[in-house]
Amino acid sequence: MGYIELCENVLASAEKLGVKEAEALVVVRRAIGVEIERAEIKTCSDVMDSGLAVRTITDKKLGFAFTNILAPKEAEATVKRAVEASTASPQDKNWKQLPEKHRYPTVNETYDKKITQFTPDEAVLLCQTMIKTAHDVDKRVLPAFGGAEVAIFEEICLNNHGVKAEDKGTSLVCALGTMARSKTQVSPTCFEFKASRKHDPDPEWIARKAAGLAIDALNVGKAEAGKFPILLDQFALQSILTFTLVPSVRGDIVARGRSIFQNKVGEQIAGENISMYDNGILTGGLRSGTMDLEGVPKQKTPIIEAGILRGFLYNDYWARFAGKQSTGNADRGGGGLSLPPYGTIPNISPTNIQLKAGTLTEEELFDEVKNGYYVRNVQGAHQSNPETGEFSVALAPAWRIQHGRMTHAVKGVMISGNVYDMLKKIPALGKETRQVGTFIAPKVVISELNVITK
């Protein structure tokens, strides 16, 4: 039985049980993973995971159940469990309905048949190449951790309001974290990766970049405390924004009154050179696709345009609560139990957040800073406060900038500030962007942050 037919049977079973609204979601995923630990291949795995999620709603009572057995009898039993759960659930007075039928966009470069033919041996070879290349750069470099992962997935969502959507995708990720040791210094971990929806790995580039950063980080010099301009790399920027800005533009957080941006749509919240979009239909985006995980089309959603707050990210429930349209940002899975996507009801998550690039080359960005710091990555961003915007993070690795050029690495340094003030203090953005996590951004110059040293 095909996945669509299985979902249709779920809806039919729910109807027989007198259910007013029902939804079936099937997620199928294969992941080939290889792990590097201390310059050796530690593990290799090839995991196939599939499951069915069922939501039923009767009299504003939600029931949910899931199974990882995609068989007709088990699907029918899952429907019954969902109905039993709804009977025991309290009424949700804010419930409106499940999503309605939509037309779906065409999204390019999210599926590569060549990746579907990938083997564990090929993944091991990619990792071996990264290890060897890092050693070839300099014998002082230790490939401390990293790996390669191939993912192939398929998603199907049907409900009794006419939603009938399916999507498939592939991805290939290679990553390496390195450390270097001299007679007097040990570098912090220096990380590089490449992720793509297509089959175009470049393990040599990853290893050379990670190894080169670790060697550069051995040249440690004096750090100075005070208020300085900071050049944030994409790694550091996404870490800070993920734990501050992103929660504050989620529709559920806004509705609960826990966002600084509540009632501020249309107001200036950033510099005029700041424009930011959540783009779920971006060509080749790591989180691009035709639909979200409740069958709503993904789209390009303005968050900030020329510094003006334009709107928030929604799944269908919170969009209806706010009197808005869903932005196609329903996600599933995760939580404290690290459940698979079919293991939870929908939440809200960004897709590909694009920060509009500027015009400066990397050399011009350093010249813009003149006397400050270049921050490649940070630690401790998860302890930031999204409601106030306050953050304090350790820099690892980072370098001093003097007279517009990078002079030496620094250790034992932290920066602190307020992200919502920071958005108004970005005088320059680079013209080159890359995707790190959910963010696609250039390097950015912050005119002033607090620098704390030991």
XYZ file of C-alpha atoms in Angstrom:
454
model
C 0.000 0.000 0.000
C 1.309 3.440 -0.952
C 1.687 6.249 1.557
C -1.124 8.352 0.087
C -3.511 5.396 0.168
C -2.509 4.717 3.768
C -3.332 8.326 4.690
C -6.660 8.110 2.851
C -7.525 5.000 4.859
C -6.706 6.895 8.058
C -9.171 9.648 7.144
C -11.824 7.066 6.232
C -11.330 5.248 9.546
C -11.659 8.519 11.446
C -14.879 9.365 9.608
C -16.365 5.973 10.523
C -15.657 6.770 14.165
C -17.601 10.029 13.888
C -14.572 12.331 13.862
C -15.278 15.806 12.479
C -11.679 16.654 11.573
C -8.718 14.360 10.946
C -5.187 14.604 9.603
C -2.641 11.979 8.587
C 1.066 12.680 8.190
C 3.637 10.158 6.976
C 7.356 10.899 7.283
C 9.969 8.555 5.827
C 13.660 9.250 6.333
C 16.897 7.444 5.621
C 20.120 8.752 7.162
C 23.638 7.532 6.496
C 26.004 8.892 9.121
C 29.719 8.624 9.821
C 31.296 10.095 12.958
C 34.892 11.267 13.403
C 36.498 11.291 16.836
C 40.156 12.190 17.484
C 41.279 11.608 13.884
C 39.580 8.236 13.581
C 36.321 6.924 12.180
C 34.264 6.167 15.275
C 30.925 4.959 13.920
C 29.058 4.386 10.668
C 25.296 3.966 10.543
C 22.548 3.565 7.963
C 19.167 4.178 9.579
C 15.723 3.989 8.003
C 12.937 5.593 10.024
C 9.299 6.004 9.080
C 6.141 6.830 10.916
C 2.533 7.930 10.822
C 1.059 10.774 12.872
C -2.694 11.157 13.320
C -4.562 14.185 14.640
C -8.302 14.019 15.314
C -10.518 16.842 16.543
C -14.068 16.503 17.822
C -15.913 19.265 19.650
C -12.663 21.293 19.885
C -10.915 18.377 21.608
C -7.573 17.377 20.102
C -6.360 13.798 20.000
C -2.933 12.759 18.791
C -1.233 9.406 18.284
C 1.642 8.079 16.227
C 3.250 4.822 15.185
C 6.414 3.770 13.398
C 4.689 0.809 11.750
C 3.285 1.764 8.342
C 0.734 -1.021 7.950
C -3.062 -0.772 7.449
C -4.041 -2.485 10.718
C -1.580 -0.434 12.752
C -2.796 2.749 11.041
C -6.381 1.923 11.997
C -5.308 1.244 15.580
C -3.474 4.581 15.649
C -6.669 6.372 14.604
C -8.540 4.714 17.468
C -5.850 5.769 19.944
C -6.031 9.356 18.675
C -9.818 9.370 19.092
C -9.519 7.972 22.618
C -6.981 10.684 23.420
C -9.326 13.383 22.146
C -12.134 12.061 24.345
C -9.898 12.485 27.380
C -8.640 15.928 26.325
C -10.077 19.252 27.496
C -11.733 21.580 25.020
C -9.480 24.121 23.335
C -11.742 27.151 23.037
C -9.288 28.769 20.624
C -9.419 25.894 18.148
C -10.709 26.900 14.715
C -9.941 24.100 12.240
C -7.240 22.163 10.408
C -5.606 23.752 7.331
C -7.555 24.020 4.093
C -6.655 22.949 0.573
C -3.907 25.007 -1.108
C -1.869 25.228 -4.278
C 1.796 24.388 -3.795
C 4.902 26.152 -5.125
C 7.619 24.630 -7.244
C 10.888 24.659 -5.308
C 14.122 23.935 -7.141
C 17.316 22.113 -6.167
C 16.036 20.352 -3.065
C 16.291 16.783 -4.381
C 19.239 15.082 -6.037
C 18.841 11.503 -7.247
C 22.603 11.028 -6.976
C 22.367 11.438 -3.196
C 19.757 8.669 -3.042
C 22.396 6.313 -4.461
C 24.971 7.271 -1.827
C 26.579 4.423 0.140
C 28.114 4.174 3.627
C 31.486 3.484 1.977
C 31.311 6.844 0.210
C 30.494 8.610 3.480
C 33.483 6.951 5.163
C 35.710 8.040 2.276
C 34.598 11.665 2.693
C 35.570 11.538 6.368
C 38.899 9.859 5.665
C 39.643 12.587 3.126
C 38.921 15.310 5.696
C 41.176 13.645 8.281
C 44.076 13.215 5.837
C 43.760 16.718 4.399
C 43.765 18.307 7.863
C 46.938 16.402 8.775
C 48.541 17.409 5.480
C 47.948 21.098 6.242
C 49.999 20.884 9.444
C 50.980 17.954 11.661
C 50.052 20.047 14.703
C 46.378 19.834 13.719
C 44.091 17.264 15.342
C 40.811 16.494 13.541
C 38.955 16.341 16.854
C 35.409 15.651 15.720
C 33.120 15.830 12.729
C 31.567 13.549 10.197
C 29.334 13.190 7.184
C 25.589 12.687 6.959
C 23.352 11.934 4.023
C 19.594 12.376 4.440
C 16.810 11.302 2.090
C 13.241 12.028 3.121
C 9.644 11.936 1.969
C 6.642 13.626 3.597
C 2.937 13.155 2.871
C 0.088 15.053 4.553
C -3.664 14.642 4.035
C -6.668 15.967 5.930
C -10.418 16.001 5.435
C -10.447 19.676 4.415
C -8.877 18.751 1.089
C -5.181 19.003 1.928
C -3.251 16.445 -0.111
C 0.422 17.336 -0.187
C 3.707 15.539 -0.586
C 7.343 16.533 -0.712
C 10.704 14.838 -0.914
C 14.251 16.026 -0.434
C 17.899 15.174 0.010
C 20.861 16.680 1.805
C 24.567 16.007 2.229
C 26.566 17.493 5.107
C 30.292 17.224 5.821
C 31.808 18.869 8.898
C 35.097 18.965 10.763
C 36.184 20.432 14.083
C 39.930 20.831 14.596
C 42.378 21.810 17.314
C 46.057 22.670 17.029
C 48.840 22.475 19.596
C 52.201 24.254 19.768
C 54.800 24.218 22.533
C 53.048 27.075 24.308
C 49.441 27.142 23.077
C 46.397 24.984 22.388
C 43.854 26.443 20.004
C 40.128 26.467 20.664
C 38.039 24.169 18.501
C 37.768 25.561 14.975
C 34.846 24.340 12.920
C 33.972 24.278 9.232
C 31.304 22.498 7.231
C 29.505 22.317 3.928
C 25.832 21.421 3.600
C 23.890 21.106 0.379
C 20.719 19.618 -1.046
C 22.846 18.463 -4.002
C 25.700 15.983 -4.342
C 28.630 18.404 -4.305
C 30.791 17.648 -1.246
C 34.178 19.312 -0.895
C 35.939 17.537 1.997
C 39.347 18.987 1.086
C 38.095 22.587 1.340
C 36.400 21.883 4.679
C 39.535 20.308 6.154
C 41.899 22.999 4.851
C 39.677 25.753 6.234
C 39.226 24.130 9.650
C 42.929 23.296 9.939
C 44.003 26.765 8.822
C 41.788 28.414 11.427
C 43.266 26.237 14.180
C 46.834 27.112 13.159
C 45.979 30.829 13.001
C 44.452 30.577 16.479
C 47.835 29.540 17.937
C 49.189 33.052 17.423
C 47.739 34.425 20.655
C 48.237 38.017 21.696
C 46.856 40.555 24.126
C 43.146 41.317 24.339
C 41.859 44.682 25.488
C 38.628 45.232 27.409
C 36.183 48.035 26.705
C 33.680 49.001 24.041
C 34.803 48.006 20.546
C 33.408 47.479 17.061
C 32.964 43.786 16.277
C 32.990 41.894 12.988
C 30.658 38.922 13.452
C 31.127 35.875 11.261
C 28.006 34.004 10.131
C 28.633 31.300 12.755
C 28.626 33.795 15.622
C 25.721 35.786 14.195
C 23.425 32.793 13.818
C 24.241 31.547 17.325
C 23.267 34.868 18.889
C 20.159 35.469 16.763
C 18.868 31.899 17.055
C 18.450 32.276 20.814
C 17.203 35.874 20.862
C 15.568 37.209 17.711
C 14.098 33.950 16.399
C 11.913 33.185 19.439
C 10.681 36.783 19.437
C 9.269 36.554 15.898
C 7.381 33.312 16.509
C 3.644 33.895 16.437
C 2.962 31.767 19.511
C 5.528 33.652 21.602
C 4.049 36.966 20.446
C 0.496 35.838 21.250
C 1.534 34.822 24.758
C 2.959 38.291 25.399
C 6.540 37.076 25.722
C 7.983 38.928 22.738
C 9.441 42.419 22.809
C 7.855 42.893 19.378
C 4.244 42.491 20.479
C 2.153 45.343 18.996
C 5.203 46.718 17.140
C 4.449 45.659 13.554
C 5.081 48.692 11.354
C 7.610 50.205 13.751
C 11.329 50.767 13.202
C 13.204 48.051 15.119
C 16.486 47.955 13.178
C 18.674 50.075 10.952
C 17.376 50.950 7.500
C 20.009 48.661 5.976
C 18.481 45.601 7.689
C 15.994 43.447 5.790
C 15.207 39.898 6.856
C 12.949 37.241 5.355
C 11.978 33.690 6.201
C 12.213 31.996 2.820
C 10.928 28.434 2.734
C 10.943 28.320 -1.070
C 14.541 29.438 -1.594
C 16.298 27.520 -4.353
C 18.557 24.957 -2.697
C 17.794 26.201 0.828
C 18.629 23.683 3.527
C 15.077 23.909 4.896
C 13.253 24.686 1.658
C 10.314 22.618 0.463
C 6.853 22.752 -1.027
C 4.987 22.294 2.261
C 5.363 22.478 6.017
C 4.511 19.591 8.324
C 0.775 20.191 8.368
C 0.400 20.509 4.607
C 0.512 24.309 4.291
C 2.603 25.702 1.401
C 5.936 27.178 2.375
C 6.525 30.776 1.284
C 8.766 33.816 1.553
C 7.695 35.857 4.580
C 8.985 39.372 5.332
C 10.088 39.801 8.948
C 12.007 43.087 8.730
C 12.157 45.373 5.683
C 14.419 48.431 5.713
C 14.404 48.225 9.502
C 10.596 48.071 9.789
C 8.996 45.073 11.540
C 6.621 43.489 9.028
C 5.301 40.356 10.715
C 5.819 37.040 12.438
C 6.106 33.327 11.705
C 3.016 31.153 12.122
C 1.732 27.644 11.872
C -1.970 27.244 11.118
C -3.216 27.178 14.727
C -1.464 30.343 15.865
C -2.209 32.134 12.597
C -5.936 31.582 13.077
C -5.592 32.619 16.730
C -4.043 35.919 15.611
C -6.417 36.415 12.686
C -3.610 35.877 10.181
C -2.672 33.389 7.463
C -0.196 30.609 8.173
C 3.293 31.408 6.878
C 4.091 27.734 6.315
C 6.315 27.412 9.374
C 4.771 24.344 11.008
C 7.477 21.974 12.162
C 7.418 18.847 14.299
C 9.657 16.655 16.379
C 12.296 17.389 18.948
C 11.368 18.321 22.475
C 12.824 16.817 25.610
C 12.443 13.281 24.265
C 14.025 14.123 20.881
C 11.020 12.662 19.105
C 10.951 12.242 15.303
C 8.826 14.585 13.161
C 5.854 12.220 13.266
C 6.086 12.084 17.069
C 4.620 15.489 17.991
C 1.904 17.938 17.047
C 3.001 21.006 15.023
C 5.094 23.776 16.530
C 6.630 26.855 14.872
C 10.121 26.932 13.430
C 11.953 29.096 10.872
C 12.964 27.735 7.484
C 15.752 29.744 5.834
C 16.095 33.203 7.398
C 17.742 35.500 4.865
C 19.524 38.627 6.042
C 19.911 40.857 3.002
C 23.554 41.277 2.021
C 25.420 44.552 1.884
C 28.092 45.721 -0.545
C 31.425 45.375 1.255
C 34.207 42.911 0.546
C 35.847 41.108 3.461
C 38.822 43.471 3.279
C 36.473 46.459 3.438
C 34.681 44.970 6.458
C 37.973 44.735 8.371
C 38.767 48.294 7.352
C 35.344 49.376 8.642
C 36.177 47.918 12.074
C 39.720 49.383 12.176
C 40.268 48.686 15.885
C 38.192 45.852 17.336
C 37.629 42.111 17.072
C 36.702 39.470 14.507
C 34.493 36.809 16.100
C 34.280 33.529 14.254
C 32.138 31.656 16.776
C 30.729 31.977 20.274
C 29.841 29.756 23.209
C 26.952 30.170 25.634
C 24.422 31.822 23.311
C 21.760 29.377 24.532
C 21.769 31.240 27.860
C 20.655 34.494 26.221
C 17.354 36.100 27.193
C 15.041 36.411 24.170
C 12.521 38.547 26.057
C 15.036 41.268 26.946
C 17.600 40.587 24.204
C 20.486 40.449 26.663
C 23.370 38.138 25.763
C 26.852 37.402 27.066
C 28.985 34.918 25.157
C 32.529 33.591 25.123
C 34.534 34.024 21.916
C 36.050 30.853 20.503
C 37.816 31.478 18.234
C 38.321 35.224 17.792
C 41.025 37.590 16.586
C 42.094 41.153 17.319
C 41.693 43.688 14.523
C 44.136 46.600 14.520
C 44.593 49.205 11.799
C 41.974 47.384 9.713
C 43.655 43.989 9.641
C 43.570 40.802 11.688
C 46.693 40.740 13.864
C 46.489 37.937 16.444
C 44.140 35.496 18.151
C 42.713 36.217 21.590
C 41.711 33.954 24.460
C 39.546 34.337 27.548
C 37.403 37.036 25.938
C 33.653 37.602 26.119
C 31.273 40.048 24.505
C 27.945 41.221 25.862
C 25.140 43.404 24.648
C 21.493 43.601 23.722
C 20.497 42.075 20.409
C 17.620 44.499 19.880
C 19.977 47.448 20.291
C 22.513 45.617 18.128
C 20.082 45.514 15.197
C 20.253 49.329 15.151
C 24.063 49.383 15.253
C 25.049 47.526 12.078
C 26.803 50.084 9.863
C 28.121 47.549 7.356
C 27.255 44.155 5.897
C 29.340 41.977 3.612
C 28.287 41.164 0.084
C 28.953 37.413 0.356
C 26.407 35.217 2.152
C 26.378 31.614 3.323
C 23.893 29.420 5.157
C 24.713 28.407 8.728
C 21.839 26.642 10.455
C 18.602 28.388 9.546
C 20.360 31.688 8.742
C 21.621 32.826 5.350
C 23.632 35.929 6.085
C 26.748 37.953 5.348
C 29.396 38.885 7.881
C 28.225 41.995 9.745
C 29.923 44.847 11.579
C 28.473 45.851 14.953
C 29.505 49.412 15.778
C 29.939 48.732 19.500
C 29.712 45.839 21.965
C 31.131 45.328 25.437
C 34.374 43.321 25.448
C 35.349 41.589 28.688
C 38.772 40.026 29.250
C 40.291 37.961 32.040
